[in-house]
């Protein structure tokens, strides 16, 4: 019986996964920069989020940009 390697990330299973991950890492800083220029938004309370632990961030989407900003 073959053991499953549960430590592999989902992007390792998809042939486009590594390319999309690299694209995400390239585009994310650009989008953050543009959002800071064109929109005046501030993040309040980010110090309460754990640095090295997973957490769930829930939003009630007050605008159409919320999914982009939170992603």
PDB file of N, CA and C in Angstrom:
ATOM      1  N   UNK A   1       0.845  -1.177   0.000  1.00  0.00           N
ATOM      2  CA  UNK A   1       0.000   0.000   0.000  1.00  0.00           C
ATOM      3  C   UNK A   1       0.892   1.242   0.000  1.00  0.00           C
ATOM      4  N   UNK A   2       0.580   2.155  -0.864  1.00  0.00           N
ATOM      5  CA  UNK A   2       1.366   3.377  -0.979  1.00  0.00           C
ATOM      6  C   UNK A   2       0.863   4.423   0.010  1.00  0.00           C
ATOM      7  N   UNK A   3       1.788   5.052   0.699  1.00  0.00           N
ATOM      8  CA  UNK A   3       1.409   6.089   1.659  1.00  0.00           C
ATOM      9  C   UNK A   3       1.205   7.401   0.937  1.00  0.00           C
ATOM     10  N   UNK A   4       0.242   8.149   1.378  1.00  0.00           N
ATOM     11  CA  UNK A   4      -0.018   9.464   0.803  1.00  0.00           C
ATOM     12  C   UNK A   4       0.869  10.493   1.479  1.00  0.00           C
ATOM     13  N   UNK A   5       1.414  11.366   0.691  1.00  0.00           N
ATOM     14  CA  UNK A   5       2.215  12.451   1.243  1.00  0.00           C
ATOM     15  C   UNK A   5       1.289  13.637   1.487  1.00  0.00           C
ATOM     16  N   UNK A   6       0.812  13.773   2.707  1.00  0.00           N
ATOM     17  CA  UNK A   6      -0.157  14.813   3.030  1.00  0.00           C
ATOM     18  C   UNK A   6       0.484  16.183   3.170  1.00  0.00           C
ATOM     19  N   UNK A   7       1.813  16.244   3.189  1.00  0.00           N
ATOM     20  CA  UNK A   7       2.486  17.524   3.338  1.00  0.00           C
ATOM     21  C   UNK A   7       2.594  18.278   2.022  1.00  0.00           C
ATOM     22  N   UNK A   8       2.286  17.621   0.900  1.00  0.00           N
ATOM     23  CA  UNK A   8       2.360  18.301  -0.392  1.00  0.00           C
ATOM     24  C   UNK A   8       1.244  19.326  -0.491  1.00  0.00           C
ATOM     25  N   UNK A   9       1.561  20.428  -1.113  1.00  0.00           N
ATOM     26  CA  UNK A   9       0.564  21.480  -1.264  1.00  0.00           C
ATOM     27  C   UNK A   9      -0.302  21.196  -2.478  1.00  0.00           C
ATOM     28  N   UNK A  10      -1.459  21.808  -2.502  1.00  0.00           N
ATOM     29  CA  UNK A  10      -2.396  21.589  -3.594  1.00  0.00           C
ATOM     30  C   UNK A  10      -1.803  22.028  -4.928  1.00  0.00           C
ATOM     31  N   UNK A  11      -0.986  23.053  -4.931  1.00  0.00           N
ATOM     32  CA  UNK A  11      -0.425  23.536  -6.184  1.00  0.00           C
ATOM     33  C   UNK A  11       0.514  22.518  -6.815  1.00  0.00           C
ATOM     34  N   UNK A  12       1.036  21.561  -6.032  1.00  0.00           N
ATOM     35  CA  UNK A  12       1.917  20.533  -6.571  1.00  0.00           C
ATOM     36  C   UNK A  12       1.160  19.512  -7.413  1.00  0.00           C
ATOM     37  N   UNK A  13      -0.136  19.388  -7.238  1.00  0.00           N
ATOM     38  CA  UNK A  13      -0.927  18.421  -7.975  1.00  0.00           C
ATOM     39  C   UNK A  13      -1.408  18.960  -9.315  1.00  0.00           C
ATOM     40  N   UNK A  14      -1.470  20.236  -9.450  1.00  0.00           N
ATOM     41  CA  UNK A  14      -1.984  20.872 -10.662  1.00  0.00           C
ATOM     42  C   UNK A  14      -0.810  21.248 -11.563  1.00  0.00           C
ATOM     43  N   UNK A  15      -0.864  20.904 -12.863  1.00  0.00           N
ATOM     44  CA  UNK A  15       0.250  21.269 -13.738  1.00  0.00           C
ATOM     45  C   UNK A  15       0.449  22.778 -13.850  1.00  0.00           C
ATOM     46  N   UNK A  16      -0.612  23.541 -13.687  1.00  0.00           N
ATOM     47  CA  UNK A  16      -0.508  24.999 -13.742  1.00  0.00           C
ATOM     48  C   UNK A  16      -0.287  25.599 -12.363  1.00  0.00           C
ATOM     49  N   UNK A  17      -0.294  24.772 -11.331  1.00  0.00           N
ATOM     50  CA  UNK A  17      -0.228  25.273  -9.967  1.00  0.00           C
ATOM     51  C   UNK A  17       0.992  26.114  -9.667  1.00  0.00           C
ATOM     52  N   UNK A  18       2.170  25.651 -10.069  1.00  0.00           N
ATOM     53  CA  UNK A  18       3.391  26.395  -9.766  1.00  0.00           C
ATOM     54  C   UNK A  18       3.435  27.706 -10.531  1.00  0.00           C
ATOM     55  N   UNK A  19       2.959  27.697 -11.771  1.00  0.00           N
ATOM     56  CA  UNK A  19       2.943  28.928 -12.560  1.00  0.00           C
ATOM     57  C   UNK A  19       1.959  29.933 -11.975  1.00  0.00           C
ATOM     58  N   UNK A  20       0.788  29.449 -11.555  1.00  0.00           N
ATOM     59  CA  UNK A  20      -0.191  30.355 -10.960  1.00  0.00           C
ATOM     60  C   UNK A  20       0.316  30.914  -9.640  1.00  0.00           C
ATOM     61  N   UNK A  21       1.026  30.100  -8.877  1.00  0.00           N
ATOM     62  CA  UNK A  21       1.584  30.562  -7.609  1.00  0.00           C
ATOM     63  C   UNK A  21       2.625  31.649  -7.852  1.00  0.00           C
ATOM     64  N   UNK A  22       3.464  31.465  -8.872  1.00  0.00           N
ATOM     65  CA  UNK A  22       4.458  32.486  -9.209  1.00  0.00           C
ATOM     66  C   UNK A  22       3.775  33.752  -9.711  1.00  0.00           C
ATOM     67  N   UNK A  23       2.721  33.599 -10.507  1.00  0.00           N
ATOM     68  CA  UNK A  23       1.974  34.755 -11.003  1.00  0.00           C
ATOM     69  C   UNK A  23       1.330  35.510  -9.844  1.00  0.00           C
ATOM     70  N   UNK A  24       0.758  34.780  -8.900  1.00  0.00           N
ATOM     71  CA  UNK A  24       0.147  35.402  -7.726  1.00  0.00           C
ATOM     72  C   UNK A  24       1.188  36.207  -6.950  1.00  0.00           C
ATOM     73  N   UNK A  25       2.366  35.629  -6.747  1.00  0.00           N
ATOM     74  CA  UNK A  25       3.425  36.330  -6.012  1.00  0.00           C
ATOM     75  C   UNK A  25       3.941  37.540  -6.768  1.00  0.00           C
ATOM     76  N   UNK A  26       3.823  37.546  -8.076  1.00  0.00           N
ATOM     77  CA  UNK A  26       4.244  38.686  -8.878  1.00  0.00           C
ATOM     78  C   UNK A  26       3.186  39.785  -8.884  1.00  0.00           C
ATOM     79  N   UNK A  27       1.922  39.404  -9.014  1.00  0.00           N
ATOM     80  CA  UNK A  27       0.833  40.376  -9.167  1.00  0.00           C
ATOM     81  C   UNK A  27       0.417  40.981  -7.829  1.00  0.00           C
ATOM     82  N   UNK A  28       0.499  40.226  -6.753  1.00  0.00           N
ATOM     83  CA  UNK A  28       0.007  40.690  -5.450  1.00  0.00           C
ATOM     84  C   UNK A  28       0.631  42.008  -5.003  1.00  0.00           C
ATOM     85  N   UNK A  29       1.959  42.174  -5.026  1.00  0.00           N
ATOM     86  CA  UNK A  29       2.526  43.467  -4.603  1.00  0.00           C
ATOM     87  C   UNK A  29       2.101  44.628  -5.501  1.00  0.00           C
ATOM     88  N   UNK A  30       1.923  44.360  -6.776  1.00  0.00           N
ATOM     89  CA  UNK A  30       1.484  45.409  -7.700  1.00  0.00           C
ATOM     90  C   UNK A  30       0.071  45.851  -7.362  1.00  0.00           C
ATOM     91  N   UNK A  31      -0.815  44.889  -7.112  1.00  0.00           N
ATOM     92  CA  UNK A  31      -2.205  45.217  -6.769  1.00  0.00           C
ATOM     93  C   UNK A  31      -2.260  45.961  -5.442  1.00  0.00           C
ATOM     94  N   UNK A  32      -1.488  45.539  -4.463  1.00  0.00           N
ATOM     95  CA  UNK A  32      -1.468  46.234  -3.172  1.00  0.00           C
ATOM     96  C   UNK A  32      -0.994  47.669  -3.349  1.00  0.00           C
ATOM     97  N   UNK A  33       0.037  47.860  -4.153  1.00  0.00           N
ATOM     98  CA  UNK A  33       0.542  49.204  -4.422  1.00  0.00           C
ATOM     99  C   UNK A  33      -0.530  50.074  -5.076  1.00  0.00           C
ATOM    100  N   UNK A  34      -1.219  49.543  -6.083  1.00  0.00           N
ATOM    101  CA  UNK A  34      -2.266  50.310  -6.771  1.00  0.00           C
ATOM    102  C   UNK A  34      -3.442  50.612  -5.849  1.00  0.00           C
ATOM    103  N   UNK A  35      -3.806  49.662  -5.003  1.00  0.00           N
ATOM    104  CA  UNK A  35      -4.898  49.902  -4.059  1.00  0.00           C
ATOM    105  C   UNK A  35      -4.536  51.010  -3.068  1.00  0.00           C
ATOM    106  N   UNK A  36      -3.289  51.044  -2.641  1.00  0.00           N
ATOM    107  CA  UNK A  36      -2.866  52.093  -1.706  1.00  0.00           C
ATOM    108  C   UNK A  36      -2.854  53.460  -2.373  1.00  0.00           C
ATOM    109  N   UNK A  37      -2.556  53.505  -3.659  1.00  0.00           N
ATOM    110  CA  UNK A  37      -2.539  54.781  -4.376  1.00  0.00           C
ATOM    111  C   UNK A  37      -3.955  55.296  -4.628  1.00  0.00           C
ATOM    112  N   UNK A  38      -4.825  54.436  -5.144  1.00  0.00           N
ATOM    113  CA  UNK A  38      -6.142  54.881  -5.600  1.00  0.00           C
ATOM    114  C   UNK A  38      -7.221  54.856  -4.522  1.00  0.00           C
ATOM    115  N   UNK A  39      -7.040  54.061  -3.489  1.00  0.00           N
ATOM    116  CA  UNK A  39      -8.058  53.962  -2.443  1.00  0.00           C
ATOM    117  C   UNK A  39      -7.401  54.208  -1.093  1.00  0.00           C
ATOM    118  N   UNK A  40      -8.093  54.947  -0.259  1.00  0.00           N
ATOM    119  CA  UNK A  40      -7.584  55.241   1.070  1.00  0.00           C
ATOM    120  C   UNK A  40      -8.179  54.226   2.045  1.00  0.00           C
ATOM    121  N   UNK A  41      -7.502  53.105   2.205  1.00  0.00           N
ATOM    122  CA  UNK A  41      -7.999  52.111   3.141  1.00  0.00           C
ATOM    123  C   UNK A  41      -6.950  51.854   4.211  1.00  0.00           C
ATOM    124  N   UNK A  42      -7.429  51.523   5.376  1.00  0.00           N
ATOM    125  CA  UNK A  42      -6.552  51.235   6.502  1.00  0.00           C
ATOM    126  C   UNK A  42      -6.979  49.916   7.122  1.00  0.00           C
ATOM    127  N   UNK A  43      -6.008  49.168   7.585  1.00  0.00           N
ATOM    128  CA  UNK A  43      -6.280  47.909   8.266  1.00  0.00           C
ATOM    129  C   UNK A  43      -6.160  48.168   9.758  1.00  0.00           C
ATOM    130  N   UNK A  44      -7.246  47.938  10.471  1.00  0.00           N
ATOM    131  CA  UNK A  44      -7.250  48.139  11.916  1.00  0.00           C
ATOM    132  C   UNK A  44      -7.281  46.785  12.612  1.00  0.00           C
ATOM    133  N   UNK A  45      -6.474  46.645  13.618  1.00  0.00           N
ATOM    134  CA  UNK A  45      -6.482  45.435  14.429  1.00  0.00           C
ATOM    135  C   UNK A  45      -5.685  44.278  13.868  1.00  0.00           C
ATOM    136  N   UNK A  46      -4.789  44.531  12.916  1.00  0.00           N
ATOM    137  CA  UNK A  46      -4.035  43.408  12.345  1.00  0.00           C
ATOM    138  C   UNK A  46      -3.031  42.820  13.330  1.00  0.00           C
ATOM    139  N   UNK A  47      -2.755  43.519  14.422  1.00  0.00           N
ATOM    140  CA  UNK A  47      -1.820  42.990  15.407  1.00  0.00           C
ATOM    141  C   UNK A  47      -2.413  41.834  16.209  1.00  0.00           C
ATOM    142  N   UNK A  48      -3.729  41.649  16.175  1.00  0.00           N
ATOM    143  CA  UNK A  48      -4.343  40.549  16.919  1.00  0.00           C
ATOM    144  C   UNK A  48      -4.333  39.236  16.136  1.00  0.00           C
ATOM    145  N   UNK A  49      -4.004  39.277  14.857  1.00  0.00           N
ATOM    146  CA  UNK A  49      -3.935  38.052  14.061  1.00  0.00           C
ATOM    147  C   UNK A  49      -2.657  37.300  14.402  1.00  0.00           C
ATOM    148  N   UNK A  50      -2.742  35.985  14.550  1.00  0.00           N
ATOM    149  CA  UNK A  50      -1.527  35.214  14.844  1.00  0.00           C
ATOM    150  C   UNK A  50      -0.566  35.234  13.662  1.00  0.00           C
ATOM    151  N   UNK A  51       0.716  35.358  13.948  1.00  0.00           N
ATOM    152  CA  UNK A  51       1.733  35.456  12.889  1.00  0.00           C
ATOM    153  C   UNK A  51       2.023  34.104  12.239  1.00  0.00           C
ATOM    154  N   UNK A  52       2.120  33.044  13.043  1.00  0.00           N
ATOM    155  CA  UNK A  52       2.542  31.745  12.525  1.00  0.00           C
ATOM    156  C   UNK A  52       1.477  30.669  12.659  1.00  0.00           C
ATOM    157  N   UNK A  53       0.235  31.065  12.820  1.00  0.00           N
ATOM    158  CA  UNK A  53      -0.851  30.099  12.962  1.00  0.00           C
ATOM    159  C   UNK A  53      -1.948  30.438  11.965  1.00  0.00           C
ATOM    160  N   UNK A  54      -2.669  29.445  11.499  1.00  0.00           N
ATOM    161  CA  UNK A  54      -3.781  29.734  10.588  1.00  0.00           C
ATOM    162  C   UNK A  54      -4.943  30.390  11.334  1.00  0.00           C
ATOM    163  N   UNK A  55      -5.716  31.171  10.612  1.00  0.00           N
ATOM    164  CA  UNK A  55      -6.897  31.802  11.188  1.00  0.00           C
ATOM    165  C   UNK A  55      -7.920  32.018  10.082  1.00  0.00           C
ATOM    166  N   UNK A  56      -9.140  32.266  10.480  1.00  0.00           N
ATOM    167  CA  UNK A  56     -10.224  32.517   9.534  1.00  0.00           C
ATOM    168  C   UNK A  56     -10.551  33.998   9.573  1.00  0.00           C
ATOM    169  N   UNK A  57     -10.550  34.609   8.411  1.00  0.00           N
ATOM    170  CA  UNK A  57     -10.897  36.016   8.284  1.00  0.00           C
ATOM    171  C   UNK A  57     -12.249  36.094   7.588  1.00  0.00           C
ATOM    172  N   UNK A  58     -13.256  36.564   8.295  1.00  0.00           N
ATOM    173  CA  UNK A  58     -14.602  36.656   7.737  1.00  0.00           C
ATOM    174  C   UNK A  58     -14.968  38.121   7.543  1.00  0.00           C
ATOM    175  N   UNK A  59     -15.569  38.417   6.418  1.00  0.00           N
ATOM    176  CA  UNK A  59     -15.960  39.787   6.111  1.00  0.00           C
ATOM    177  C   UNK A  59     -17.397  39.799   5.615  1.00  0.00           C
ATOM    178  N   UNK A  60     -18.087  40.909   5.856  1.00  0.00           N
ATOM    179  CA  UNK A  60     -19.449  41.032   5.358  1.00  0.00           C
ATOM    180  C   UNK A  60     -19.499  41.799   4.038  1.00  0.00           C
ATOM    181  N   UNK A  61     -18.376  41.978   3.364  1.00  0.00           N
ATOM    182  CA  UNK A  61     -18.268  42.553   2.019  1.00  0.00           C
ATOM    183  C   UNK A  61     -19.084  43.832   1.858  1.00  0.00           C
ATOM    184  N   UNK A  62     -18.558  44.896   2.382  1.00  0.00           N
ATOM    185  CA  UNK A  62     -19.225  46.186   2.283  1.00  0.00           C
ATOM    186  C   UNK A  62     -19.104  46.799   0.893  1.00  0.00           C
ATOM    187  N   UNK A  63     -18.140  46.338   0.107  1.00  0.00           N
ATOM    188  CA  UNK A  63     -18.014  46.823  -1.270  1.00  0.00           C
ATOM    189  C   UNK A  63     -17.583  45.671  -2.165  1.00  0.00           C
ATOM    190  N   UNK A  64     -17.571  45.914  -3.465  1.00  0.00           N
ATOM    191  CA  UNK A  64     -17.174  44.877  -4.412  1.00  0.00           C
ATOM    192  C   UNK A  64     -15.668  44.636  -4.416  1.00  0.00           C
ATOM    193  N   UNK A  65     -14.896  45.521  -3.813  1.00  0.00           N
ATOM    194  CA  UNK A  65     -13.450  45.347  -3.751  1.00  0.00           C
ATOM    195  C   UNK A  65     -12.999  44.485  -2.572  1.00  0.00           C
ATOM    196  N   UNK A  66     -13.874  44.185  -1.650  1.00  0.00           N
ATOM    197  CA  UNK A  66     -13.493  43.408  -0.473  1.00  0.00           C
ATOM    198  C   UNK A  66     -12.854  42.062  -0.811  1.00  0.00           C
ATOM    199  N   UNK A  67     -13.407  41.261  -1.715  1.00  0.00           N
ATOM    200  CA  UNK A  67     -12.743  39.984  -2.021  1.00  0.00           C
ATOM    201  C   UNK A  67     -11.336  40.166  -2.580  1.00  0.00           C
ATOM    202  N   UNK A  68     -11.113  41.204  -3.354  1.00  0.00           N
ATOM    203  CA  UNK A  68      -9.788  41.455  -3.927  1.00  0.00           C
ATOM    204  C   UNK A  68      -8.820  41.894  -2.835  1.00  0.00           C
ATOM    205  N   UNK A  69      -9.265  42.784  -1.978  1.00  0.00           N
ATOM    206  CA  UNK A  69      -8.398  43.304  -0.917  1.00  0.00           C
ATOM    207  C   UNK A  69      -8.101  42.220   0.114  1.00  0.00           C
ATOM    208  N   UNK A  70      -9.086  41.417   0.473  1.00  0.00           N
ATOM    209  CA  UNK A  70      -8.884  40.378   1.476  1.00  0.00           C
ATOM    210  C   UNK A  70      -8.110  39.190   0.924  1.00  0.00           C
ATOM    211  N   UNK A  71      -8.156  38.978  -0.381  1.00  0.00           N
ATOM    212  CA  UNK A  71      -7.465  37.834  -1.004  1.00  0.00           C
ATOM    213  C   UNK A  71      -6.021  38.068  -1.068  1.00  0.00           C
TER     214      UNK A  71
END
